[in-house]
Coordinates of C-alpha atoms and ligand atoms in Angstrom, one line a residue:
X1 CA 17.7 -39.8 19.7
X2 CA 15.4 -37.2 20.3
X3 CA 15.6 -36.5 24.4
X4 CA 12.8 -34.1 24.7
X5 CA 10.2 -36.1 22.8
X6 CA 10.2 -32.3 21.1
X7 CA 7.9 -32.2 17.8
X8 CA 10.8 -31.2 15.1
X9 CA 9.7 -30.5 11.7
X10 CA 11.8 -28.7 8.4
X11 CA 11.8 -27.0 6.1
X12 CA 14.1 -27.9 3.1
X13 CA 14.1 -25.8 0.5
X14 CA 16.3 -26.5 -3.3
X15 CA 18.2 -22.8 -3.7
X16 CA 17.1 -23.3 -6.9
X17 CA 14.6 -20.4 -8.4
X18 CA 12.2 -18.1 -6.0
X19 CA 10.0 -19.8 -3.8
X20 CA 6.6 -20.8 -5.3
X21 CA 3.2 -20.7 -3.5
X22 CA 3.2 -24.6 -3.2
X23 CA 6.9 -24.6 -1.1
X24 CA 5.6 -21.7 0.7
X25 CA 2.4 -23.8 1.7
X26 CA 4.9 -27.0 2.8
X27 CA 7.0 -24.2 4.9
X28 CA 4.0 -22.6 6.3
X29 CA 2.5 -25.7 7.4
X30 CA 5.8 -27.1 9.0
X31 CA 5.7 -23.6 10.7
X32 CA 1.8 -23.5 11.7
X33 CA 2.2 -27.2 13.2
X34 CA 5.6 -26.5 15.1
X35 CA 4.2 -23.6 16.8
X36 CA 1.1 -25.1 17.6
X37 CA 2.6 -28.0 19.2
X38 CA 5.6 -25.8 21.1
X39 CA 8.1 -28.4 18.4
X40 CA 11.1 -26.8 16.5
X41 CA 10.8 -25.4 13.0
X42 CA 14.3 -26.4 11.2
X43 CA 15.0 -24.4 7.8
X44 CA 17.4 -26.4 5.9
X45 CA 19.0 -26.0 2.8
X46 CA 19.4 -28.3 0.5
X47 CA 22.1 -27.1 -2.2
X48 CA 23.8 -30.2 -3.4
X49 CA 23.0 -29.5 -7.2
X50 CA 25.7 -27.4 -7.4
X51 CA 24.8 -26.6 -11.1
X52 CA 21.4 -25.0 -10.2
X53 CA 21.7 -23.5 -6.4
X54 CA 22.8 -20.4 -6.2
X55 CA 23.5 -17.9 -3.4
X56 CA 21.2 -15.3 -3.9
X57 CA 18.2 -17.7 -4.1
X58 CA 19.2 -18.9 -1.0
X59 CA 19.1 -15.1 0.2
X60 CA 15.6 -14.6 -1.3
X61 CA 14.1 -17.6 0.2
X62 CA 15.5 -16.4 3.7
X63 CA 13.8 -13.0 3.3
X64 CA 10.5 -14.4 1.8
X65 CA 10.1 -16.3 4.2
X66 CA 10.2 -14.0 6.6
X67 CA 8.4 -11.6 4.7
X68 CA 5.7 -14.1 5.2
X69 CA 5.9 -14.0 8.8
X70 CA 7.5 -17.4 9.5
X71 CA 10.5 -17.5 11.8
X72 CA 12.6 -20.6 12.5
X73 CA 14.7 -22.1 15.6
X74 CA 17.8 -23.4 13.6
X75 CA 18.8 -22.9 10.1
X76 CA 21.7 -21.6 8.2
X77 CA 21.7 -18.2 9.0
X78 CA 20.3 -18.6 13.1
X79 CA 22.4 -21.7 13.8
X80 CA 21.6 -24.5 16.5
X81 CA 22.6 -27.7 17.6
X82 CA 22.3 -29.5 14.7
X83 CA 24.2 -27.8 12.0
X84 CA 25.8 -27.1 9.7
X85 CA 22.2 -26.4 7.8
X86 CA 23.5 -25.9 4.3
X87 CA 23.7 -29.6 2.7
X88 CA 27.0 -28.3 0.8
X89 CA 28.7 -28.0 4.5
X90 CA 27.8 -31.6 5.5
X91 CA 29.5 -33.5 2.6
X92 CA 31.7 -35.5 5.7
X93 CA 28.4 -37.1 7.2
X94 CA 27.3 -38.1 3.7
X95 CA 30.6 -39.8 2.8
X96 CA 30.9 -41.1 6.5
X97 CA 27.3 -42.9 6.7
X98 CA 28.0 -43.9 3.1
X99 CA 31.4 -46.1 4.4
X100 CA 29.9 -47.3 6.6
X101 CA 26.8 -48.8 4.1
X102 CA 29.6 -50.1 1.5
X103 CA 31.6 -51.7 4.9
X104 CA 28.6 -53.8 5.8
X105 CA 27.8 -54.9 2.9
X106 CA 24.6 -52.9 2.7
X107 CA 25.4 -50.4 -0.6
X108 CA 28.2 -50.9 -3.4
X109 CA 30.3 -49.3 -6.2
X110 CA 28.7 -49.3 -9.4
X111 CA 31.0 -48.5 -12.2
X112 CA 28.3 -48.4 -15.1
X113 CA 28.7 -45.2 -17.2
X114 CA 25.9 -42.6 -17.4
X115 CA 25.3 -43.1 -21.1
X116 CA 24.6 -47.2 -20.6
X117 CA 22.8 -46.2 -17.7
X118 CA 20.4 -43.9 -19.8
X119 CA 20.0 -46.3 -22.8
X120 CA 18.7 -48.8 -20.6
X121 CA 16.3 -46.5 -19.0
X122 CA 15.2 -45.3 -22.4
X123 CA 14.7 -49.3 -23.5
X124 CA 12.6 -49.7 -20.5
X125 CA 10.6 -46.9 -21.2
X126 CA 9.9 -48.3 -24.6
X127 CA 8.6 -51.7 -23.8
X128 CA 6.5 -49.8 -21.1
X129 CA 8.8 -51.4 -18.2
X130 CA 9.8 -49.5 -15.0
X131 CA 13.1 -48.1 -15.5
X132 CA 14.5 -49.9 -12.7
X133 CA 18.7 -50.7 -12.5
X134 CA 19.7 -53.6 -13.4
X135 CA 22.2 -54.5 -10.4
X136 CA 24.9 -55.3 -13.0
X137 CA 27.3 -53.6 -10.5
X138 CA 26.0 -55.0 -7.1
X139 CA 28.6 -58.2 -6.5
X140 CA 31.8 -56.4 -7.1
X141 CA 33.4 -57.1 -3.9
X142 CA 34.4 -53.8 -2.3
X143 CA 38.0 -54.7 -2.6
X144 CA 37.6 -54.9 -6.4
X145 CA 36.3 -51.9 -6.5
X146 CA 38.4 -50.1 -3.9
X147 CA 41.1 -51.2 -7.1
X148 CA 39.1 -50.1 -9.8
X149 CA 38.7 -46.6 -7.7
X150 CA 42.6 -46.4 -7.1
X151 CA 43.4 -47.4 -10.7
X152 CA 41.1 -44.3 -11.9
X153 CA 37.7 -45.5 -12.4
X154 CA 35.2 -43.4 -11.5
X155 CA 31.7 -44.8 -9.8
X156 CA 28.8 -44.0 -8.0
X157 CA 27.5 -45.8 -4.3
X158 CA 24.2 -47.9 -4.7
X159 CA 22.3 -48.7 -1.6
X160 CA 21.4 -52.4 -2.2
X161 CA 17.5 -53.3 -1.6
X162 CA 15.5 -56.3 -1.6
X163 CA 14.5 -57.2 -5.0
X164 CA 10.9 -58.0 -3.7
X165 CA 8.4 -57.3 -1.0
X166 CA 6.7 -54.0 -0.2
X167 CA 7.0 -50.7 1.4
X168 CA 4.1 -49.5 3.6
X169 CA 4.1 -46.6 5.4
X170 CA 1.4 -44.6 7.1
X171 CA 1.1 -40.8 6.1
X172 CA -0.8 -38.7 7.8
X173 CA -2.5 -36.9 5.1
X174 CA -2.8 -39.8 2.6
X175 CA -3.4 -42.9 4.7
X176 CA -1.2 -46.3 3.9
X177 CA 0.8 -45.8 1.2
X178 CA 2.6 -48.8 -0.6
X179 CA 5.3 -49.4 -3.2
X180 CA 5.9 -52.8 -5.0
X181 CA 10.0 -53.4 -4.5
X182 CA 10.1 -54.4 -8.2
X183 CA 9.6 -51.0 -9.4
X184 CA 12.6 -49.3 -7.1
X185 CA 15.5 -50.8 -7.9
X186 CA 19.3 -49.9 -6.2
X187 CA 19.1 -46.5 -5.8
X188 CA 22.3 -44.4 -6.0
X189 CA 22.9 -42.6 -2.9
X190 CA 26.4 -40.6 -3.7
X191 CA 26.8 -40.0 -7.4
X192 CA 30.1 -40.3 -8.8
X193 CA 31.2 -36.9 -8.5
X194 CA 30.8 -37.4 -4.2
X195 CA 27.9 -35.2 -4.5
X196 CA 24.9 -37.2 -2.2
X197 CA 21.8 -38.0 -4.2
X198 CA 18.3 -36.2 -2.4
X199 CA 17.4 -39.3 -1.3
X200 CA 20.1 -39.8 0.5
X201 CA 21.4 -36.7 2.1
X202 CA 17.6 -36.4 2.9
X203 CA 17.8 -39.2 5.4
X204 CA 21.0 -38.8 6.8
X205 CA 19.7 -34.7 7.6
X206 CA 16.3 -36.0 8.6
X207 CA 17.8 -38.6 10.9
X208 CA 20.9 -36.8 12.6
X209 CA 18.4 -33.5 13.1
X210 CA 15.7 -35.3 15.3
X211 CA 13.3 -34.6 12.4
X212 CA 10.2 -36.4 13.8
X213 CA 7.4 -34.9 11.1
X214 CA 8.2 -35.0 7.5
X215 CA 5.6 -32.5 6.0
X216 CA 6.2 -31.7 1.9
X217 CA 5.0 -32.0 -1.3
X218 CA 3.1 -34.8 -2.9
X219 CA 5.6 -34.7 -5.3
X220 CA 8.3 -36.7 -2.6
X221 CA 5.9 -40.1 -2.0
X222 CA 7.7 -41.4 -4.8
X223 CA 11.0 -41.2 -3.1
X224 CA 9.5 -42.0 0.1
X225 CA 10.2 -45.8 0.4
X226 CA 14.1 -45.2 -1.0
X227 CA 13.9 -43.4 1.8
X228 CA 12.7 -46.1 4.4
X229 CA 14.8 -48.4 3.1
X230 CA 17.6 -46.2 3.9
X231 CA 16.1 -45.7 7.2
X232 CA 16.0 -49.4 7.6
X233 CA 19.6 -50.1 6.3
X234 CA 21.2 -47.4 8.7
X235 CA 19.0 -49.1 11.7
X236 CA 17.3 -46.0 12.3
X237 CA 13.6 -44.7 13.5
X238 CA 11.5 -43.0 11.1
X239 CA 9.7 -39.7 10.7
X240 CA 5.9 -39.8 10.6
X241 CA 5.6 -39.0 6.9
X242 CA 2.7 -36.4 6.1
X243 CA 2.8 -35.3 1.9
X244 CA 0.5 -32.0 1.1
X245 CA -0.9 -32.2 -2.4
X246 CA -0.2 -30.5 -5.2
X247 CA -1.2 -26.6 -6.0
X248 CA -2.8 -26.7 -9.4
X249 CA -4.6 -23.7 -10.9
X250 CA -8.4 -23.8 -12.0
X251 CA -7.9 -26.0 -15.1
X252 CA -6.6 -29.0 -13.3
X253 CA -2.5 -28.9 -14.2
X254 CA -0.2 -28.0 -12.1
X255 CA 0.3 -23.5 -10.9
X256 CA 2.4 -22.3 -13.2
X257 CA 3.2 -18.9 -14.9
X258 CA 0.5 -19.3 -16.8
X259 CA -2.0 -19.2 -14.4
X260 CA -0.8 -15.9 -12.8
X261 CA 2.0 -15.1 -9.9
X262 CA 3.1 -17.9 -8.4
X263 CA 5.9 -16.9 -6.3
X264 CA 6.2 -15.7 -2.7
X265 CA 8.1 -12.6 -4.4
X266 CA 5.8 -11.5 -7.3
X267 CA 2.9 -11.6 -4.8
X268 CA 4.5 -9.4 -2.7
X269 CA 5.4 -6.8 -5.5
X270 CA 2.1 -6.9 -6.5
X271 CA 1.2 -5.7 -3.0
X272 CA -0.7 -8.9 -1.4
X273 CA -0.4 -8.2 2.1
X274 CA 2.0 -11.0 4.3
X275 CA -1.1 -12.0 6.4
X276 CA -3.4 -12.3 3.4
X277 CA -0.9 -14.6 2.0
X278 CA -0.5 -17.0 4.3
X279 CA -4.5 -16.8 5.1
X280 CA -4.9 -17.9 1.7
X281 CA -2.2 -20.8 1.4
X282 CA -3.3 -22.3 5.0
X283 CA -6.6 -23.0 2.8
X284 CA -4.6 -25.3 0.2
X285 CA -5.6 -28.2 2.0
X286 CA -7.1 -27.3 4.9
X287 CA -10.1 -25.6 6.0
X288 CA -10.6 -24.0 9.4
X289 CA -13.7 -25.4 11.8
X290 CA -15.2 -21.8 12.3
X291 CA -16.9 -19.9 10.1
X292 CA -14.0 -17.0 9.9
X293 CA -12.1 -17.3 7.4
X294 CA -10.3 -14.1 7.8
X295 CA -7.5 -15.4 10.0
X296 CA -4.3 -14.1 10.9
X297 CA -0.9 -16.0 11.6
X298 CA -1.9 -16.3 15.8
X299 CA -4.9 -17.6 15.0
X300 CA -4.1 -19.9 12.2
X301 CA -1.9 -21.1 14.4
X302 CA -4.6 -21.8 17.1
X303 CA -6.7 -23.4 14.4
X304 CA -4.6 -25.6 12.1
X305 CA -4.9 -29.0 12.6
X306 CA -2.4 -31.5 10.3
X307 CA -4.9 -34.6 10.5
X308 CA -7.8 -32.8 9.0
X309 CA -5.4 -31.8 5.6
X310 CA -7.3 -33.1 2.4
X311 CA -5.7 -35.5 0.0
X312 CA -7.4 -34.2 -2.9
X313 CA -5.3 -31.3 -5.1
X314 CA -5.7 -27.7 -3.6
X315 CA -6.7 -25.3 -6.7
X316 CA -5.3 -21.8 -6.6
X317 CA -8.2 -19.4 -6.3
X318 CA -6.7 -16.0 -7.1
X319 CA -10.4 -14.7 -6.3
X320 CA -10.3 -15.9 -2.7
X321 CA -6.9 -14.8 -2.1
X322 CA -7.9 -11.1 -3.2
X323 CA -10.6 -11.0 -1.4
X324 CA -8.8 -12.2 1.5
X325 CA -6.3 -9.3 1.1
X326 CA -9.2 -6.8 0.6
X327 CA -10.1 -8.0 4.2
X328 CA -6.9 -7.3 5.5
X329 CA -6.1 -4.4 3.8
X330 CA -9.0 -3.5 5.9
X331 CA -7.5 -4.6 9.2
X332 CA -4.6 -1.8 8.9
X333 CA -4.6 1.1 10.6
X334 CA -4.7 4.0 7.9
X335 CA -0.7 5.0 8.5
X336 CA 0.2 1.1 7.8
X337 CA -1.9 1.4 4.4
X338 CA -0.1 4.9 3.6
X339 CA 3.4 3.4 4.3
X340 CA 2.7 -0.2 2.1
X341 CA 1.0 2.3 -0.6
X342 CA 3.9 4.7 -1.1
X343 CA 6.1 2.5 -2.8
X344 CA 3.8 2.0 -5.5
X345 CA 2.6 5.5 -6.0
X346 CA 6.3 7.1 -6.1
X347 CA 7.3 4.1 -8.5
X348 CA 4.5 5.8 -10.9
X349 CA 5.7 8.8 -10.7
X350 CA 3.0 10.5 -8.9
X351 CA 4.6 11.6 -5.7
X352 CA 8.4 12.4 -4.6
X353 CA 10.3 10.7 -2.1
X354 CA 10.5 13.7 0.5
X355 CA 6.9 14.4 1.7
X356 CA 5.7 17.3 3.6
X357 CA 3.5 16.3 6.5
X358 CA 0.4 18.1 4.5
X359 CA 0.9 15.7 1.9
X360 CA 1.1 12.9 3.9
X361 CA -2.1 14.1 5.4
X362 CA -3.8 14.6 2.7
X363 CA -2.3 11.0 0.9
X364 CA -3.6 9.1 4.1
X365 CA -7.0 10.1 3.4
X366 CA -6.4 9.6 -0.2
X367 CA -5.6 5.9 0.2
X368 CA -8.3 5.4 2.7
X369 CA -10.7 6.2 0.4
X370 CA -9.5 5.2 -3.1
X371 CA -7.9 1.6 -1.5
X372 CA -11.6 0.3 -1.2
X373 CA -12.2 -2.4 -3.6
X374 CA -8.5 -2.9 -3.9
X375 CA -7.4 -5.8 -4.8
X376 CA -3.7 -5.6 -4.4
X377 CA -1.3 -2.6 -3.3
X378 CA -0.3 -2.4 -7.0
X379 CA -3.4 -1.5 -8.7
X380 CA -3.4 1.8 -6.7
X381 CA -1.9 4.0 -9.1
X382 CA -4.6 3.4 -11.6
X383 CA -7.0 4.5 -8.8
X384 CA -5.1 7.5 -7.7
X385 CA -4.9 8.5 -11.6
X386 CA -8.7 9.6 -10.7
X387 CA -7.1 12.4 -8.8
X388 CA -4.0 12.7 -11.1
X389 CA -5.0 12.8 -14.7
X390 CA -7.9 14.7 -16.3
X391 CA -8.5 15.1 -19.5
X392 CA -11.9 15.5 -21.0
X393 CA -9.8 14.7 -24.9
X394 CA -9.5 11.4 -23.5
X395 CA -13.0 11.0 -22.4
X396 CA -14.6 7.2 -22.9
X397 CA -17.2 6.8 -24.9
X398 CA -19.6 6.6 -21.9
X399 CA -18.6 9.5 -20.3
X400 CA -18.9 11.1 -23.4
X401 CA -22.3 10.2 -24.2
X402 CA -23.2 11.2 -20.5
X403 CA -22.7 14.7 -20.4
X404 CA -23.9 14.9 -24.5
X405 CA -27.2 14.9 -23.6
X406 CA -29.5 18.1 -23.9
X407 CA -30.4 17.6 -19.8
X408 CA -26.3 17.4 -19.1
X409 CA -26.0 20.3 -21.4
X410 CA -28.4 22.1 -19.9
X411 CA -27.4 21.0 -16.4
X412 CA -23.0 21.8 -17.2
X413 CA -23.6 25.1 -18.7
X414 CA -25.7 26.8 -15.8
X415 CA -22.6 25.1 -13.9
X416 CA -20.1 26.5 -15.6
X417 CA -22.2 30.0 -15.4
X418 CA -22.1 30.0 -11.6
X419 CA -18.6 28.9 -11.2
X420 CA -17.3 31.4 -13.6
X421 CA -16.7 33.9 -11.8
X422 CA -15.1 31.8 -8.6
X423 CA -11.8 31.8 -6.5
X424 CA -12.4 28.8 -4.7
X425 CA -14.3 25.5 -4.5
X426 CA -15.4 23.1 -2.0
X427 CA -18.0 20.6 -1.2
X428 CA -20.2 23.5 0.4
X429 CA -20.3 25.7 -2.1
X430 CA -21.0 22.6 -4.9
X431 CA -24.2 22.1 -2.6
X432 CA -25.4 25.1 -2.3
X433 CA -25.0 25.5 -6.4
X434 CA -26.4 22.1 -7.6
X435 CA -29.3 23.0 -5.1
X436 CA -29.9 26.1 -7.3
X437 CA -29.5 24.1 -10.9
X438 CA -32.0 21.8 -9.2
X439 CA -34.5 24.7 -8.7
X440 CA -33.9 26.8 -12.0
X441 CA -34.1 24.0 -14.3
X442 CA -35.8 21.1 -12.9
X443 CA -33.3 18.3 -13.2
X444 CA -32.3 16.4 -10.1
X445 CA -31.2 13.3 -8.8
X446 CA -29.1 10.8 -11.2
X447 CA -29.4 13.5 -14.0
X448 CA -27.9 16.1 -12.3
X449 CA -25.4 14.5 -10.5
X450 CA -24.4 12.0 -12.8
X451 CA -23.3 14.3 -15.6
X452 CA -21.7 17.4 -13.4
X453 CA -19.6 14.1 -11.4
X454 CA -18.6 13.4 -15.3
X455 CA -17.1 16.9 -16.0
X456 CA -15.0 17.3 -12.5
X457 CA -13.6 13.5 -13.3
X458 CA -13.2 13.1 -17.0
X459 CA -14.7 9.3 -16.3
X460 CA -17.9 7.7 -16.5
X461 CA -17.6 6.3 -13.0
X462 CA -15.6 7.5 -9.7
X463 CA -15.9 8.1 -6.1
X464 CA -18.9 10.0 -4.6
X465 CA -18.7 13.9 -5.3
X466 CA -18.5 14.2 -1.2
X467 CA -15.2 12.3 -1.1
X468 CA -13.8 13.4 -4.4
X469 CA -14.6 17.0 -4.0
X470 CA -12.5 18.0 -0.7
X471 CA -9.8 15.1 -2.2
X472 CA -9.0 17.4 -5.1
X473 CA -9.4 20.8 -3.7
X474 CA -6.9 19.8 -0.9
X475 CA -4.5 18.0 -3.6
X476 CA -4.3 20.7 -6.0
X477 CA -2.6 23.3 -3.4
X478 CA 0.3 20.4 -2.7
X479 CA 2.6 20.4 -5.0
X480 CA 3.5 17.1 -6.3
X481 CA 5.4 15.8 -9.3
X482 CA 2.1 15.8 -11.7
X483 CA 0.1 18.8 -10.8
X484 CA -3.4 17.9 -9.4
X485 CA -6.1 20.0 -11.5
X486 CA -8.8 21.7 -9.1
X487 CA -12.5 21.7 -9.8
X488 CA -12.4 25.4 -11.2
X489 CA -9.9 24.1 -13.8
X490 CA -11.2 20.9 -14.6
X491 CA -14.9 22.9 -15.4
X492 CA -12.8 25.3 -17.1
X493 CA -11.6 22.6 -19.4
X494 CA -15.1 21.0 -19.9
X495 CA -16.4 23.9 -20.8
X496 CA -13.9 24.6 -23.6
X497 CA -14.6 20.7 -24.6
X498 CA -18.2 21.3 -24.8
X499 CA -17.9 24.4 -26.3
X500 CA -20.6 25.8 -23.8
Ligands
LIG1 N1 14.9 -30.1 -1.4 C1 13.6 -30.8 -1.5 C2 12.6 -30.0 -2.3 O1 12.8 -28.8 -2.3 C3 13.1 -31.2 -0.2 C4 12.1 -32.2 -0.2 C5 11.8 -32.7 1.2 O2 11.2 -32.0 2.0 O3 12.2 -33.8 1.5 O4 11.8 -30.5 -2.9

């Protein structure tokens, strides 16, 4: 089927919810391996549970995955060859490969009701047997049931599968994998509303795209041999099967809320950087050979390498991946960090939307040197409220007890004695003063510093006066939504605090 003997892989993501880190994973590794091998990245979409799939997810997952720097040659919204790429728009091949099962005898009509259907599963359950169906259904001839349908009765289509031997197949990342026929049992293909089951539309998508890589969750090897035996009924080749393992968080159970963000979309509000992102979920399951590990999508896809995925579960380090994005943070050039911080700091209130180019100037600089140690784009504000907000009344108990002492006393008053009679401030003159305090009254080093840092910052720790000096001076002649108080001020306000 598949002229070119082109590697084809997919994507095929449930509209169901935002994507989470472990789909993302499956799609970045269909994407890293495509590209690496010059193949075709497919993005499929696979909305037959019309109860749960909804539009707008499908929307979301379209731009987080690009977000994420993955790009694909067919799919829904690029077309291709091999459309349509929305399961909903391919209902015709379902119902056409399904005739042609029931018309050789390979599937049938099954007429049992849902709720008989269930109370056996539940009895099986019970007496701790596989819930497997009981083929009560599978020698209606298809002229009785062609009757049945035309009389009103409603029914689902049953592919009909040995009731014993095994399934084997070879997957890449697990080795030989086997199922026992016993525990599978007829498995519905089109349920009785004409929707196609997963398991079926699966195939007939996988089959009629050239899919020759099927590279997902750990959670599908269950439904894997349904799926050969469809294969096999249909007389068709099968995909090399390759199933990632599941994402869990540090505790061993499966990534969920609880553990932290777990979607592609909350990381990206939370300002984890694209690159870092996919850095980080290339490492569920796969290490690279080098010692780098900061790696960006070119290079990842230089390095990846499908046969050396591990079977055993991938934990979610949220330590590694911030670390990671402090790395890349690091990469950008400082008008990139300006532009990806700006959202953050206007959403706190601190700076307007229209900005002068002296406040972009003197915000560049800002972010350069506050961003260090940054986790994520998000915690930002908090940093920048070092600049922003100072108010010795809210003084923590450390910094409090730091500038209480008789030295800092001594050390703030004969500060606020030579800056009293000021106009302006900056790094210069703070040198040239601290180097008289030093002389007059002895203190240096850590005492001096340590206390007079306190009073311009209102915090116990901060940046380096050198940085944080010529930072504020600057900011306070900009005018921004919250005023930025300039050193004059601020030891105008300790003063008053400390009632020197
Ligand atoms: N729609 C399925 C899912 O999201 C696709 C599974 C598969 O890749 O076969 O889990």
């Amino acid at each position: 089927m598949n002229e070119d003997n082109k590697i084809r892989v997919r994507f095929a993501p449930s509209p169901t919810g935002y994507i989470h880190v472990g789909n993302a994973r499956t799609a970045l590794f269909n994407w890293l391996f495509a590209r690496q091998k010059g193949g075709v990245f497919v993005l499929r979409v696979e909305d037959t549970d019309i109860e749960r799939s909804r539009e707008e997810y499908e929307r979301n997952l379209i731009q987080d995955l690009r977000w994420l720097g993955l790009d694909w040659d067919e799919g829904p919204d690029v077309g291709g060859n091999f459309g349509p790429y929305r399961q909903s728009e391919r209902l015709e091949l379902y119902h056409k490969y399904a005739r042609q099962l029931l018309e050789e005898g390979k599937a049938y009509y099954c007429f049992c009701a849902a709720e008989e259907l269930e109370s056996q599963r539940q009895a099986a359950l019970a007496e701790g047997r596989m819930p497997v169906y009981s083929g009560r259904c599978r020698n209606i001839s298809l002229d009785e049931a062609r009757h049945r349908l035309a009389a009103g009765e409603e029914a689902a289509i049953r592919l009909k599968v040995p009731e014993e031997g095994l399934i084997q197949f070879e997957d890449l990342v697990r080795g030989l994998v086997e199922f026992d026929l016993k525990v599978i049992g007829d498995p519905i293909i089109v349920r009785s509303n004409g929707m196609p089951a997963y398991n079926y539309a699966v195939v007939i998508d996988d089959a009629l795209m050239n899919i020759t890589h099927v590279i997902r969750g750990e959670d599908h090897v269950s439904n894997t041999p349904r799926q050969i035996l469809l294969y096999q009924a249909l007389g068709w080749k099968l995909p090399v099967f390759a199933h990632l393992s599941m994402v869990m968080g540090k505790d061993n159970t499966r990534l969920s809320k609880r553990h932290g963000a777990t979607s592609v979309d909350q990381f990206r509000r939370d300002g984890i950087l694209a690159e870092a992102l996919c850095n980080y979920l290339s490492f569920l399951g796969w290490s690279p050979p080098e010692g780098n590990e900061v790696l960006r999508l070119e290079e990842l896809v230089r390095l990846f390498d499908l046969s050396r995925v591990s079977r055993s579960a991938a934990i979610f380090d949220y330590e590694k991946l911030h670390w990671l994005n402090r790395q890349h943070i690091k990469l950008l050039s400082p008008e990139k960090k300006l532009e990806l911080a700006l959202p953050y700091l206007q959403e706190a209130g601190l700076v307007g939307k229209d900005l002068s180019s002296a406040q972009q100037d003197w915000l560049k600089r800002a972010v350069e040197t506050l961003i260090e140690g940054v986790d994520k784009f998000s915690e930002l504000p908090q940093k920048f409220s070092l600049l922003f907000d100072f108010d010795p009344g809210k003084m923590d108990e450390e910094a409090r007890q730091i500038i209480q002492t008789d030295s800092a006393r001594k050390v703030l008053a004969a500060f606020v004695q030579k800056t009293a009679e000021l106009k302006e401030f900056n790094y210069e003159i703070f040198a040239g003063i601290t180097g008289a305090i030093k002389k007059e009254t002895g203190v240096k080093g850590k005492d001096l510093f340590h206390p007079i840092r306190v009073a311009l910052t209102a915090r116990a720790s901060g940046l380096e006066l050198d940085k944080f000096i010529p930072l504020v001076e600057e900011g306070s002649r900009l005018s921004f939504p919250r005023k930025i108080k300039g050193c004059l001020e601020r030891i105008g306000e300790i003063a008053s605090f400390l009632k020197l």
